[in-house]
Amino acid sequence: MFEPLRDWRYRRLFSAQCIALLGTGLTTIALALLAFELAGERAGVVMGTALAIKMGAYVVVAPLAQAFAERLPRRQVLILLELLRGVMVLVLPFVTEVWQIYVLIFALQSASAAFTPTLQATIPAVLREERLYVKGLALTRLAHDLENLMSPLLAAYLLTLVSFNLLFVGTAVGLFASAAIIAMTALPYFERAQDRAFATRALRGVKIFLNTPSLKGLTAIHFAIAAGGAMVAVNTVIYVQSVLGLGQRDVALVMACFGAGSMSVALLVPHLLNHVKDRTIMLVGCLITVVALGIGALAPQTLWSLLLLWPLLGAALGAGVTTAGRVLLHSSRESDRPAVFAAHFSIAHAAWLVTYPTAGVVGAWFGLESAFLVLGILALLGTLLAMRAWPARLAVTVEHVHADLPLDDPHLVDAQGQRHSHPIVIDDLHGTWPMAGGRVERL
């Protein structure tokens, strides 16, 4: 499981990622306290708006930032983004108006929207062996789950010693340390993409997604999985404290159960992939989400129901997202991976941008049973769309025709005329998945 850490380059990048994750978690808690200091009873509105801005930045900025940074050296981009994030976090303690929070959050999360997919696209070039890359994906999932558990605990301890404003300082120090670690890491050579117009670069990842069956299926899977995750993120505190009449410690316990379910599956995924396909694991996660949300809509609202459903939803999340990186790896050329990972980052967060407010609004207006039901329907629709978009027997090697290529084109050197067959990945020469008659068009 921890074999990828033997690679010193991956070990450093993973350390930088973990430090940045922990710092981001501390910032979220400190931001909530800052919002309460500035807005009082309206702090919930401020935090809700800030989270919406965060998700909006993730959805919109990621492809644009990738297109801008594509022509720049990868390591320098990562270092610069970490330094920018650190500086912006340091400014937060000096905020005196709510609108300033919104501006800084947009700037901070825009940098994150550029940093995260760039780092994710770098890992496959470091862990060239697919077996190690899969384990690296599992470690990344574990890091996210552990951050969800550790950040509140660490913040609670630190707040007994210092003011919440110093949490921002701690976050900035962590981000600067992350930048220093990346600066000390020699990254491998990356195949450079062709020179293209900015708009073409910005939309390239999305076009590859829309023209690749496995990636269209992955998009629907994210919406299905996000339905369960949104129920947990938005309504746990209401379920535990308002419905069950329990305390804050019980909220932490229930959230820990959700994280434990996700981590358990992340640990199993590298072994499961020796026997089961990525698609199967992901769709099982979707089906678990549908079943768990359906049970939540029908079962009595008790602590035992919660302790059953939350680990199931955590396991579903782990199954649905842990292997996504391998699907992206198989569905793109190395030169297109930054664009594809950025598009994936944007699309995945678009799913949360839809399901977060759905979980909150339906739960507040119609009750938690209705929230379970509506989100369960969304999860079911996502699952069915994924099964349709990503067929179980999808052929990878496809016979096709390049009607627009001359016979002496290097791509047709081993072909008989304009028709030949090979594993298909959407790129400049294969802009569409082979349609009837096996014809393809350029991207």
Coordinates of C-alpha atoms in Angstrom, one line a residue:
M1 CA 0.0 0.0 0.0
F2 CA 2.8 2.4 0.9
E3 CA 5.1 1.3 -1.8
P4 CA 4.9 4.5 -3.8
L5 CA 6.5 6.4 -0.9
R6 CA 9.8 4.6 -1.7
D7 CA 10.1 6.9 -4.7
W8 CA 11.7 10.0 -3.2
R9 CA 10.1 12.4 -5.8
Y10 CA 6.6 11.0 -5.0
R11 CA 7.3 11.1 -1.3
R12 CA 8.1 14.8 -1.5
L13 CA 5.1 15.6 -3.6
F14 CA 2.8 13.6 -1.3
S15 CA 4.3 15.4 1.7
A16 CA 3.7 18.8 0.1
Q17 CA 0.1 17.8 -0.7
C18 CA -0.6 16.6 2.8
I19 CA 0.8 19.8 4.4
A20 CA -1.3 21.9 2.0
L21 CA -4.4 19.8 2.7
L22 CA -4.0 20.2 6.5
G23 CA -3.5 23.9 6.1
T24 CA -6.6 24.3 4.0
G25 CA -8.6 22.4 6.6
L26 CA -7.4 24.8 9.3
T27 CA -8.3 27.8 7.1
T28 CA -11.8 26.6 6.6
I29 CA -12.4 26.5 10.4
A30 CA -10.6 29.8 11.0
L31 CA -12.7 31.3 8.2
A32 CA -15.9 30.2 9.9
L33 CA -14.8 31.9 13.1
L34 CA -13.8 35.1 11.2
A35 CA -17.2 35.1 9.5
F36 CA -18.9 35.0 13.0
E37 CA -16.7 37.8 14.2
L38 CA -17.7 40.0 11.3
A39 CA -21.3 39.0 10.7
G40 CA -22.6 37.5 13.9
E41 CA -25.8 35.7 13.3
R42 CA -25.4 36.1 9.6
A43 CA -22.2 34.0 9.7
G44 CA -24.0 31.1 8.1
V45 CA -24.9 33.2 5.1
V46 CA -21.3 34.4 4.8
M47 CA -19.9 30.9 5.0
G48 CA -22.5 29.6 2.5
T49 CA -21.7 32.3 0.1
A50 CA -17.9 31.7 0.6
L51 CA -18.3 28.0 -0.1
A52 CA -20.4 28.8 -3.2
I53 CA -17.6 31.1 -4.4
K54 CA -15.1 28.4 -3.7
M55 CA -17.0 25.8 -5.8
G56 CA -17.7 28.4 -8.6
A57 CA -13.9 29.2 -8.7
Y58 CA -13.1 25.5 -9.0
V59 CA -15.6 24.9 -11.8
V60 CA -14.8 28.0 -13.9
V61 CA -11.1 28.8 -13.2
A62 CA -9.5 25.3 -13.4
P63 CA -9.6 25.0 -17.2
L64 CA -8.7 28.7 -17.7
A65 CA -5.8 28.5 -15.3
Q66 CA -4.5 25.3 -16.9
A67 CA -4.6 26.9 -20.3
F68 CA -2.6 29.9 -19.0
A69 CA 0.0 27.8 -17.2
E70 CA 0.4 25.1 -19.9
R71 CA 3.2 26.9 -21.6
L72 CA 5.2 27.4 -18.3
P73 CA 7.5 25.0 -16.6
R74 CA 5.5 22.6 -14.3
R75 CA 7.6 22.9 -11.2
Q76 CA 7.7 26.7 -11.3
V77 CA 4.0 26.9 -11.7
L78 CA 3.4 24.7 -8.6
I79 CA 5.8 26.7 -6.5
L80 CA 4.3 30.0 -7.6
L81 CA 0.8 28.9 -6.8
E82 CA 1.7 27.7 -3.3
L83 CA 3.4 31.0 -2.6
L84 CA 0.4 32.9 -3.9
R85 CA -1.9 30.8 -1.7
G86 CA 0.3 31.4 1.3
V87 CA 0.3 35.2 0.8
M88 CA -3.4 35.4 0.4
V89 CA -4.0 33.4 3.5
L90 CA -1.8 35.8 5.4
V91 CA -4.0 38.7 4.4
L92 CA -7.2 37.1 5.9
P93 CA -6.5 38.2 9.5
F94 CA -6.5 41.8 8.4
V95 CA -10.0 41.6 6.8
T96 CA -12.5 44.1 8.3
E97 CA -15.4 43.7 5.8
V98 CA -17.4 40.7 4.6
W99 CA -16.9 41.6 0.9
Q100 CA -13.2 41.4 1.5
I101 CA -13.6 37.7 2.5
Y102 CA -15.4 37.0 -0.7
V103 CA -12.6 38.6 -2.8
L104 CA -9.9 36.8 -1.0
I105 CA -11.7 33.4 -1.1
F106 CA -12.2 33.7 -4.8
A107 CA -8.5 34.5 -5.3
L108 CA -7.3 31.8 -2.9
Q109 CA -9.6 29.1 -4.4
S110 CA -8.7 30.2 -8.0
A111 CA -5.0 29.4 -7.1
S112 CA -6.1 26.1 -5.6
A113 CA -8.1 25.3 -8.8
A114 CA -4.9 25.7 -10.7
F115 CA -2.6 23.9 -8.2
T116 CA -4.5 20.7 -7.5
P117 CA -5.1 19.4 -11.1
T118 CA -1.5 20.4 -12.1
L119 CA -0.1 18.4 -9.2
Q120 CA -2.5 15.5 -10.0
A121 CA -1.4 15.5 -13.6
T122 CA 2.3 15.4 -12.5
I123 CA 1.9 12.2 -10.4
P124 CA 1.5 9.7 -13.4
A125 CA 4.9 11.0 -14.8
V126 CA 6.5 10.3 -11.4
L127 CA 4.9 6.9 -10.8
R128 CA 5.3 5.5 -14.3
E129 CA 4.3 1.9 -13.2
E130 CA 0.6 1.7 -13.2
R131 CA 0.5 -0.6 -10.2
L132 CA 2.3 2.1 -8.1
Y133 CA 0.1 4.8 -9.5
V134 CA -3.0 3.1 -8.3
K135 CA -1.5 2.8 -4.9
G136 CA -0.6 6.5 -5.1
L137 CA -4.3 7.3 -5.8
A138 CA -5.3 5.3 -2.8
L139 CA -2.8 7.2 -0.6
T140 CA -4.3 10.5 -2.0
R141 CA -7.8 9.4 -1.0
L142 CA -6.5 8.5 2.5
A143 CA -4.8 11.9 2.8
H144 CA -8.1 13.6 2.1
D145 CA -10.1 11.5 4.6
L146 CA -7.4 11.9 7.3
E147 CA -7.4 15.7 6.7
N148 CA -11.2 15.7 7.3
L149 CA -10.6 14.0 10.6
M150 CA -7.4 15.7 11.8
S151 CA -8.0 19.3 10.8
P152 CA -10.9 19.8 13.3
L153 CA -9.0 18.1 16.1
L154 CA -5.9 20.1 15.5
A155 CA -7.8 23.3 15.2
A156 CA -9.7 22.5 18.5
Y157 CA -6.4 22.0 20.2
L158 CA -4.7 25.1 18.8
L159 CA -7.6 27.3 19.6
T160 CA -7.1 26.5 23.3
L161 CA -3.6 28.1 22.9
V162 CA -3.9 30.9 20.4
S163 CA -6.4 33.2 18.6
F164 CA -8.1 31.8 15.5
N165 CA -6.3 34.5 13.4
L166 CA -3.0 32.6 14.1
L167 CA -4.5 29.5 12.3
F168 CA -4.2 31.6 9.1
V169 CA -0.6 32.1 9.9
G170 CA -0.1 28.4 10.5
T171 CA -1.7 27.7 7.2
A172 CA 0.5 30.1 5.4
V173 CA 3.6 28.6 7.0
G174 CA 2.4 25.2 5.8
L175 CA 1.9 26.4 2.2
F176 CA 5.3 28.0 2.1
A177 CA 6.8 24.7 3.4
S178 CA 4.9 22.9 0.6
A179 CA 6.4 25.3 -1.9
A180 CA 9.9 24.7 -0.5
I181 CA 9.5 20.9 -0.7
I182 CA 8.4 21.2 -4.4
A183 CA 11.3 23.4 -5.1
M184 CA 13.7 20.7 -3.8
T185 CA 12.0 18.1 -6.1
A186 CA 13.3 17.4 -9.6
L187 CA 10.4 16.6 -11.8
P188 CA 10.6 14.4 -14.9
Y189 CA 10.4 15.6 -18.4
F190 CA 6.9 16.2 -19.6
E191 CA 5.7 15.9 -23.2
R192 CA 4.6 19.4 -24.2
A193 CA 1.4 20.1 -25.9
Q194 CA 1.2 21.8 -29.3
D195 CA 0.9 25.5 -29.6
R196 CA -2.7 26.5 -29.7
A197 CA -4.9 29.5 -29.1
F198 CA -5.9 30.2 -25.5
A199 CA -9.6 29.3 -26.0
T200 CA -8.6 26.0 -27.6
R201 CA -6.4 25.1 -24.7
A202 CA -9.0 26.1 -22.2
L203 CA -11.7 23.9 -23.8
R204 CA -9.5 21.0 -24.8
G205 CA -10.0 19.0 -21.7
V206 CA -13.7 19.4 -21.7
K207 CA -13.9 18.4 -25.4
I208 CA -11.9 15.3 -24.6
F209 CA -14.3 14.5 -21.8
L210 CA -17.4 15.0 -24.1
N211 CA -16.0 12.7 -26.8
T212 CA -14.7 9.8 -24.6
P213 CA -17.2 7.2 -23.4
S214 CA -15.4 6.4 -20.2
L215 CA -15.0 10.0 -19.3
K216 CA -18.7 10.8 -20.0
G217 CA -19.5 7.9 -17.7
L218 CA -17.1 9.3 -15.1
T219 CA -18.9 12.6 -15.2
A220 CA -22.3 10.9 -14.4
I221 CA -20.6 8.8 -11.6
H222 CA -19.4 12.0 -9.9
F223 CA -22.9 13.4 -9.8
A224 CA -24.2 10.1 -8.3
I225 CA -21.5 9.9 -5.7
A226 CA -21.8 13.6 -4.8
A227 CA -25.5 13.1 -4.0
G228 CA -24.5 10.9 -1.0
G229 CA -21.5 13.1 0.0
A230 CA -23.6 16.2 0.0
M231 CA -26.2 14.7 2.3
V232 CA -23.4 13.9 4.8
A233 CA -21.6 17.3 4.5
V234 CA -24.7 19.4 4.7
N235 CA -27.1 17.6 6.9
T236 CA -25.1 15.7 9.5
V237 CA -25.2 18.4 12.1
I238 CA -29.0 18.8 11.6
Y239 CA -29.5 15.0 11.8
V240 CA -27.4 14.6 14.9
Q241 CA -28.2 17.7 16.9
S242 CA -31.7 18.8 15.8
V243 CA -33.4 15.4 15.1
L244 CA -31.6 13.1 17.5
G245 CA -30.9 15.8 20.2
L246 CA -27.2 14.8 20.6
G247 CA -24.1 17.0 21.0
Q248 CA -21.2 18.3 19.0
R249 CA -19.0 15.3 20.0
D250 CA -21.5 13.0 18.4
V251 CA -21.3 15.0 15.2
A252 CA -17.6 14.4 15.1
L253 CA -18.2 10.7 15.8
V254 CA -20.6 10.3 13.0
M255 CA -18.3 12.2 10.6
A256 CA -15.5 9.9 11.6
C257 CA -17.7 6.9 10.7
F258 CA -18.1 8.4 7.2
G259 CA -14.4 9.0 6.8
A260 CA -13.6 5.4 8.1
G261 CA -15.9 4.0 5.4
S262 CA -14.1 6.0 2.7
M263 CA -10.6 5.0 4.0
S264 CA -11.5 1.3 4.2
V265 CA -12.4 1.2 0.5
A266 CA -9.4 3.3 -0.5
L267 CA -7.2 0.7 1.2
L268 CA -8.9 -2.2 -0.7
V269 CA -9.0 -0.6 -4.1
P270 CA -5.4 -1.5 -5.2
H271 CA -6.2 -5.1 -4.4
L272 CA -9.6 -5.1 -6.0
L273 CA -8.2 -3.7 -9.3
N274 CA -6.3 -7.0 -9.7
H275 CA -9.7 -8.7 -10.2
V276 CA -12.3 -6.1 -11.0
K277 CA -12.5 -3.3 -13.6
D278 CA -12.5 0.4 -12.6
R279 CA -16.0 0.8 -14.1
T280 CA -17.4 -2.0 -11.9
I281 CA -15.9 -0.6 -8.7
M282 CA -17.2 2.9 -9.4
L283 CA -20.7 1.7 -10.4
V284 CA -20.9 -0.4 -7.2
G285 CA -20.1 2.8 -5.3
C286 CA -23.0 4.5 -7.1
L287 CA -25.4 1.7 -6.4
I288 CA -24.4 1.7 -2.7
T289 CA -25.2 5.5 -2.7
V290 CA -28.6 4.9 -4.2
V291 CA -29.4 2.1 -1.7
A292 CA -28.1 4.0 1.3
L293 CA -30.1 7.2 0.4
G294 CA -33.2 5.1 -0.2
I295 CA -32.9 3.5 3.2
G296 CA -32.4 6.9 4.7
A297 CA -35.7 8.1 3.1
L298 CA -37.7 5.1 4.5
A299 CA -36.0 4.0 7.8
P300 CA -36.7 5.6 11.2
Q301 CA -34.3 8.4 12.0
T302 CA -32.2 6.9 14.8
L303 CA -28.6 6.9 15.8
W304 CA -28.3 3.3 14.6
S305 CA -29.6 4.2 11.2
L306 CA -27.0 7.0 11.0
L307 CA -24.2 4.7 12.1
L308 CA -25.2 2.3 9.4
L309 CA -25.7 4.7 6.5
W310 CA -22.8 7.1 7.0
P311 CA -20.1 4.4 6.7
L312 CA -21.9 3.1 3.6
L313 CA -21.9 6.5 2.0
G314 CA -18.3 6.9 2.9
A315 CA -17.5 3.6 1.3
A316 CA -19.4 4.6 -1.8
L317 CA -17.4 7.8 -2.0
G318 CA -14.2 5.9 -1.8
A319 CA -15.3 3.5 -4.5
G320 CA -16.5 6.2 -6.8
V321 CA -13.5 8.5 -6.7
T322 CA -10.3 6.6 -5.8
T323 CA -9.8 5.1 -9.3
A324 CA -10.8 8.2 -11.2
G325 CA -7.1 9.1 -11.8
R326 CA -6.5 5.7 -13.5
V327 CA -9.5 6.3 -15.8
L328 CA -8.0 9.7 -16.8
L329 CA -4.6 8.1 -17.3
H330 CA -6.0 5.5 -19.7
S331 CA -8.2 8.1 -21.6
S332 CA -5.6 10.8 -22.5
R333 CA -2.2 11.3 -24.0
E334 CA 0.6 12.6 -21.7
S335 CA 0.6 16.0 -23.4
D336 CA -3.2 16.4 -22.8
R337 CA -3.2 15.3 -19.2
P338 CA -3.0 18.7 -17.6
A339 CA -6.0 19.8 -19.6
V340 CA -7.9 16.5 -18.8
F341 CA -7.1 16.6 -15.1
A342 CA -8.2 20.3 -15.0
A343 CA -11.5 19.5 -16.8
H344 CA -12.0 16.6 -14.4
F345 CA -11.4 18.8 -11.4
S346 CA -13.9 21.3 -12.7
I347 CA -16.6 18.7 -13.6
A348 CA -16.3 16.9 -10.2
H349 CA -16.8 20.1 -8.3
A350 CA -19.7 21.1 -10.6
A351 CA -21.4 18.0 -9.2
W352 CA -20.9 19.2 -5.6
L353 CA -22.1 22.7 -6.6
V354 CA -25.4 21.1 -7.7
T355 CA -25.8 18.6 -4.8
Y356 CA -24.7 20.9 -1.9
P357 CA -27.6 23.4 -2.3
T358 CA -30.0 20.6 -3.2
A359 CA -29.3 18.8 0.1
G360 CA -29.5 22.0 2.1
V361 CA -32.7 23.5 0.5
V362 CA -34.7 20.3 0.4
G363 CA -33.7 19.3 3.9
A364 CA -34.6 22.8 5.3
W365 CA -37.9 23.1 3.5
F366 CA -39.2 19.6 3.3
G367 CA -37.3 17.6 5.9
L368 CA -34.5 15.1 5.9
E369 CA -36.6 12.2 4.5
S370 CA -37.3 14.3 1.4
A371 CA -33.6 15.2 1.2
F372 CA -32.7 11.5 1.2
L373 CA -35.3 10.8 -1.4
V374 CA -34.4 13.6 -3.8
L375 CA -30.7 13.0 -3.6
G376 CA -31.3 9.2 -4.0
I377 CA -33.2 10.0 -7.2
L378 CA -30.3 12.1 -8.4
A379 CA -27.9 9.3 -7.6
L380 CA -30.0 6.8 -9.4
L381 CA -30.2 9.1 -12.5
G382 CA -26.4 9.5 -12.4
T383 CA -25.9 5.8 -12.1
L384 CA -28.1 5.0 -15.1
L385 CA -26.5 7.7 -17.2
A386 CA -23.1 6.3 -16.4
M387 CA -24.0 2.8 -17.4
R388 CA -25.4 4.1 -20.7
A389 CA -22.5 6.4 -21.5
W390 CA -19.8 3.9 -20.5
P391 CA -20.8 0.5 -21.9
A392 CA -19.4 -2.6 -20.1
R393 CA -18.1 -4.0 -23.3
L394 CA -16.6 -0.8 -24.6
A395 CA -13.9 -1.7 -27.2
V396 CA -10.6 0.0 -26.7
T397 CA -9.0 -1.1 -30.0
V398 CA -11.3 0.1 -32.8
E399 CA -11.1 -0.1 -36.5
H400 CA -11.7 3.3 -38.0
V401 CA -11.2 5.5 -41.1
H402 CA -9.3 8.7 -41.4
A403 CA -11.1 10.2 -44.4
D404 CA -9.3 13.5 -44.1
L405 CA -5.7 12.2 -43.9
P406 CA -3.6 11.6 -47.1
L407 CA -2.3 8.1 -47.6
D408 CA 1.3 9.1 -47.0
D409 CA 0.5 10.6 -43.5
P410 CA 2.9 9.1 -40.9
H411 CA -0.2 8.0 -38.8
L412 CA -1.2 5.7 -41.7
V413 CA 2.2 4.2 -42.3
D414 CA 1.1 0.7 -41.3
A415 CA -2.5 1.0 -42.5
Q416 CA -4.2 -0.4 -45.6
G417 CA -5.4 2.7 -47.2
Q418 CA -7.1 5.1 -44.7
R419 CA -8.6 2.3 -42.5
H420 CA -6.7 0.9 -39.6
S421 CA -7.1 -0.1 -36.0
H422 CA -5.4 0.7 -32.7
P423 CA -6.3 1.7 -29.1
I424 CA -8.4 4.9 -29.3
V425 CA -7.6 7.9 -27.2
I426 CA -9.1 11.3 -28.1
D427 CA -6.3 13.5 -29.5
D428 CA -5.6 15.8 -32.5
L429 CA -6.1 12.9 -35.0
H430 CA -9.0 11.3 -33.2
G431 CA -11.3 14.1 -32.2
T432 CA -14.5 11.9 -32.1
W433 CA -15.0 8.4 -30.9
P434 CA -15.5 6.2 -34.0
M435 CA -19.1 6.5 -35.2
A436 CA -21.0 4.3 -37.6
G437 CA -18.6 3.0 -40.2
G438 CA -15.7 3.7 -37.9
R439 CA -15.1 7.3 -39.1
V440 CA -13.3 9.8 -36.9
E441 CA -12.8 13.5 -37.2
R442 CA -10.0 15.7 -35.9
L443 CA -10.3 17.5 -32.6

